[in-house]
PDB file of C-alpha atoms in Angstrom:
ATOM      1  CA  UNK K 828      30.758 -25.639  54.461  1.00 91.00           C
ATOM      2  CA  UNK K 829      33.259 -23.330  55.632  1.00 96.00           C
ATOM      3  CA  UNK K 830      34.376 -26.264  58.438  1.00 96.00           C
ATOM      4  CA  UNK K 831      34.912 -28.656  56.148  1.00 96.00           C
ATOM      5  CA  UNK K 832      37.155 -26.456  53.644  1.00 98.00           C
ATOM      6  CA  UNK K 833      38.980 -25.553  56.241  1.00 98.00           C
ATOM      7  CA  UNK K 834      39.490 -29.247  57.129  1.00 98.00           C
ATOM      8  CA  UNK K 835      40.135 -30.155  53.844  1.00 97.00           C
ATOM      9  CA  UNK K 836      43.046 -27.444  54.023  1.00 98.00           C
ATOM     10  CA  UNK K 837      44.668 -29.202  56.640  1.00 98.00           C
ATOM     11  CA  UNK K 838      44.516 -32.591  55.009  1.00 98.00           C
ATOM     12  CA  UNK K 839      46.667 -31.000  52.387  1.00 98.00           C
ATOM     13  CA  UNK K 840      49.583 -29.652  54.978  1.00 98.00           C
ATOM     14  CA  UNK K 841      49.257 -32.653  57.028  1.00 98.00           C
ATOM     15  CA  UNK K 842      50.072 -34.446  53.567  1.00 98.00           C
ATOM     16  CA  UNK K 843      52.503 -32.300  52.547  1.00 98.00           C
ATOM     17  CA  UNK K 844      54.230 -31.973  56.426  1.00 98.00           C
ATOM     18  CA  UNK K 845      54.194 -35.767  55.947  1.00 97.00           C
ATOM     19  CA  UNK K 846      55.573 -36.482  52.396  1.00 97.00           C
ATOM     20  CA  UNK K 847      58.462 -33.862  53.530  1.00 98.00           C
ATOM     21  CA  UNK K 848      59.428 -36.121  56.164  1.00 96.00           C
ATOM     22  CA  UNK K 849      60.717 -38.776  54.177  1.00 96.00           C
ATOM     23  CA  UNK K 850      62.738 -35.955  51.742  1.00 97.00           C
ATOM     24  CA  UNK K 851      64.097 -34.768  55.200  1.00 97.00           C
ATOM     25  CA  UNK K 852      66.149 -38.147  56.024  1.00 96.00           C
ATOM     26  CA  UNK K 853      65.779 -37.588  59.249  1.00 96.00           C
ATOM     27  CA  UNK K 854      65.965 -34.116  59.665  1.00 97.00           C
ATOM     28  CA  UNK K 855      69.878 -33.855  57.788  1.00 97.00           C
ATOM     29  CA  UNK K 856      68.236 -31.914  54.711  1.00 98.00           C
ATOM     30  CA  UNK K 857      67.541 -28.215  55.064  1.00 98.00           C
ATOM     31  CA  UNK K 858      64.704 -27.367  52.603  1.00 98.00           C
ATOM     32  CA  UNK K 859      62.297 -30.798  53.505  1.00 98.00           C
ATOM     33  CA  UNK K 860      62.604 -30.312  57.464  1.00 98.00           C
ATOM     34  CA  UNK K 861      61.138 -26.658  57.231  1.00 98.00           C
ATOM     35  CA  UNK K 862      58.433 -28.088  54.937  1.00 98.00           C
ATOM     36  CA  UNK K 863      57.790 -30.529  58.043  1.00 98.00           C
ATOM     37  CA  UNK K 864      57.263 -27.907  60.318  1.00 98.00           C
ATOM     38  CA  UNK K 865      55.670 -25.628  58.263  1.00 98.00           C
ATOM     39  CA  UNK K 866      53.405 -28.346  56.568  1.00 98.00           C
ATOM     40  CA  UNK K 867      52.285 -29.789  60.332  1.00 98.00           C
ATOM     41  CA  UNK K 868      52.027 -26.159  62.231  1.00 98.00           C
ATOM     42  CA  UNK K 869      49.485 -24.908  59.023  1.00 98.00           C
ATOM     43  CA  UNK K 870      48.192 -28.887  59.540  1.00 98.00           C
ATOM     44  CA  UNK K 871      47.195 -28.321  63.350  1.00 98.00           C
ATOM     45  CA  UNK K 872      46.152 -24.186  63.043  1.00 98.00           C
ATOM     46  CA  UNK K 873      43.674 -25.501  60.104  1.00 98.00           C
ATOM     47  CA  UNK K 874      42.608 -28.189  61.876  1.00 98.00           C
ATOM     48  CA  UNK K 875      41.943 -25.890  65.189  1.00 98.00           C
ATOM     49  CA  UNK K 876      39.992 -23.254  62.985  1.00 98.00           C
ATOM     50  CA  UNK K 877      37.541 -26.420  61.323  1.00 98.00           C
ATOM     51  CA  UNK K 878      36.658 -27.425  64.863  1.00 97.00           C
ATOM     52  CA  UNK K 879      34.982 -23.753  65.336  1.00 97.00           C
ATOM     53  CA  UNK K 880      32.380 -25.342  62.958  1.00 96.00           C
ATOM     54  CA  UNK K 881      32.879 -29.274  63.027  1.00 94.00           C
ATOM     55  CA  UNK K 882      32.424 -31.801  65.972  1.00 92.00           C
ATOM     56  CA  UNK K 883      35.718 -32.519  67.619  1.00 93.00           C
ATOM     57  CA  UNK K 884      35.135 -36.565  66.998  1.00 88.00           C
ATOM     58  CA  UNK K 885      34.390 -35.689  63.197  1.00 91.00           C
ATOM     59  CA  UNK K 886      36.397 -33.449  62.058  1.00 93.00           C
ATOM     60  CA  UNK K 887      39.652 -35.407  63.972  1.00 93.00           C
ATOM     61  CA  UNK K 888      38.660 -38.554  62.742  1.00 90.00           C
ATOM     62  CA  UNK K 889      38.065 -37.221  58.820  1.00 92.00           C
ATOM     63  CA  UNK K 890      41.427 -35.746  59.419  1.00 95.00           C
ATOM     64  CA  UNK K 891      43.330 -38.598  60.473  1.00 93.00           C
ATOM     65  CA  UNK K 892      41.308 -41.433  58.225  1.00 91.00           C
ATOM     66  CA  UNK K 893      41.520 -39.203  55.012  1.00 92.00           C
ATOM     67  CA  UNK K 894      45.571 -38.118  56.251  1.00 94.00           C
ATOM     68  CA  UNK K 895      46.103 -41.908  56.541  1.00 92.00           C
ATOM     69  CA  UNK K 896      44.510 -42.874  53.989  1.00 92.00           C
ATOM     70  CA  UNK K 897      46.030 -40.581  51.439  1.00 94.00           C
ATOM     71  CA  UNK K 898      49.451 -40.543  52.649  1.00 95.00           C
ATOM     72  CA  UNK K 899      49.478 -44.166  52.014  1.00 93.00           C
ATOM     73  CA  UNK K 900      48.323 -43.119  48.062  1.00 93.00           C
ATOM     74  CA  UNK K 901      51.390 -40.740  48.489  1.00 96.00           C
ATOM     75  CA  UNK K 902      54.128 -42.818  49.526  1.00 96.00           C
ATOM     76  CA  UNK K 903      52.749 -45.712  46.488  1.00 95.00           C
ATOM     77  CA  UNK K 904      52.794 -43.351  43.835  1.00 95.00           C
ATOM     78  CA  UNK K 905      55.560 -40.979  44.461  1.00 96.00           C
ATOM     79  CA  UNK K 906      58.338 -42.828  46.996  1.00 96.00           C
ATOM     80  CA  UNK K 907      57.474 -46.841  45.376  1.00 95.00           C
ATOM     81  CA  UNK K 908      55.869 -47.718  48.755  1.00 95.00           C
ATOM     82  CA  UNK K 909      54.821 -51.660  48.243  1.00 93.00           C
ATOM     83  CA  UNK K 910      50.908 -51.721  47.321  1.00 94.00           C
ATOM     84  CA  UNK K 911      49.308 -55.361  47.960  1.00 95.00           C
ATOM     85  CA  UNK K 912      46.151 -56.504  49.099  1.00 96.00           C
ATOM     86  CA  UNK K 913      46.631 -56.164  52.098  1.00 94.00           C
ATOM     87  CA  UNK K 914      47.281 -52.245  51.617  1.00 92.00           C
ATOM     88  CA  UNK K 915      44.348 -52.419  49.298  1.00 93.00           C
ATOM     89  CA  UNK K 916      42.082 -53.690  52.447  1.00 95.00           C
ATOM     90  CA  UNK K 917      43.287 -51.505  54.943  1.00 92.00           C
ATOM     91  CA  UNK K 918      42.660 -48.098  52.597  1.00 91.00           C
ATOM     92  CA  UNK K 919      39.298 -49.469  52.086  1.00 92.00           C
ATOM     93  CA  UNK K 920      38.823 -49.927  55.848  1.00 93.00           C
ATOM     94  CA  UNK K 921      39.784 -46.513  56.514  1.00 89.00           C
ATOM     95  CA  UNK K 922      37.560 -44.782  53.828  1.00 88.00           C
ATOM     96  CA  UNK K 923      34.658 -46.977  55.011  1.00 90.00           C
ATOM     97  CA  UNK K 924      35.501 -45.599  58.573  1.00 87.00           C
ATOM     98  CA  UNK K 925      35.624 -41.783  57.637  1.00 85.00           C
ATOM     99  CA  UNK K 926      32.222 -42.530  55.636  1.00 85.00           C
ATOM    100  CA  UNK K 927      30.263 -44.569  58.579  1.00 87.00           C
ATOM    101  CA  UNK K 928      31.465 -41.833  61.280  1.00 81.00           C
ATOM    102  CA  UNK K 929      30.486 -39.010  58.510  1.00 79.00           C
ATOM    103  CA  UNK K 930      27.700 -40.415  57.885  1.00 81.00           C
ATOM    104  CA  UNK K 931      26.251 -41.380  61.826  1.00 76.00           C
ATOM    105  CA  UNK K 932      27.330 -37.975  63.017  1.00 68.00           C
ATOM    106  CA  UNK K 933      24.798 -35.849  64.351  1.00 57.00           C
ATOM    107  CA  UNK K 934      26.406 -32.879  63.892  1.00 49.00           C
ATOM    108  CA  UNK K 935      24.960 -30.430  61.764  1.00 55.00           C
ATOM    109  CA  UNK K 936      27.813 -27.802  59.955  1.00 50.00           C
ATOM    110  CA  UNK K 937      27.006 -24.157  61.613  1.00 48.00           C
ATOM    111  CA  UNK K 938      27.636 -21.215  59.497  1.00 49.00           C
ATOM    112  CA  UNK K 939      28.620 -19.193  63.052  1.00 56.00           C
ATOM    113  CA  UNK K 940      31.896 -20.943  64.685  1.00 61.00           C
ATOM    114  CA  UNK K 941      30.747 -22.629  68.069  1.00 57.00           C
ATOM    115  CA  UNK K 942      31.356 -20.142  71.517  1.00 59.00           C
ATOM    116  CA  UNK K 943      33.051 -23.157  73.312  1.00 54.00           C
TER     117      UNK K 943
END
């Protein structure tokens, strides 16, 4: 459990490290660029620390489907991103993708972090 909370904690900063991106235009406002930085390095040292207790194929490609996926939500609701079928489709894809590889994953959550 302790893997996947700790996954689910870099979801958010990857999120947030991504929303800030677009407040940053480009890097020429102050306050949204260190939110980049800061959102993406607590992203990646989250991300490292869920791998202790989550396959590396798993836990990356949760991460990236579910950062995708609700980035896209992100950018529709708060920034007026265009939301079609198409967009519609391809979130579906991706949570189907996050489920299936969930889902046919051997790996079995560990309360002890792997010694790799």
């Amino acid at each position: 459990m302790k893997g996947y909370i700790l996954l689910s904690l870099s979801i958010v900063c990857e999120i947030f490290g991504t929303s800030m991106l677009k407040l940053s235009n480009g890097f020429t406002v102050l306050l949204p660029s260190f939110g980049v930085v800061l959102g993406f390095v607590l992203a990646f040292y989250f991300l490292a620390l869920s791998l202790k207790y989550i396959s590396l194929s798993l836990g990356y490609g949760i991460w990236a489907g579910a950062g995708t996926g609700l980035t896209t939500l992100v950018g529709i609701i708060f920034f007026k991103d265009a939301f079609n079928v198409i967009t519609f489709i391809s979130l579906a894809v991706i949570i189907l993708g996050v489920i299936l590889l969930n889902s046919s994953s051997s790996d079995k959550e560990e309360e002890k972090p792997s010694s790799a």
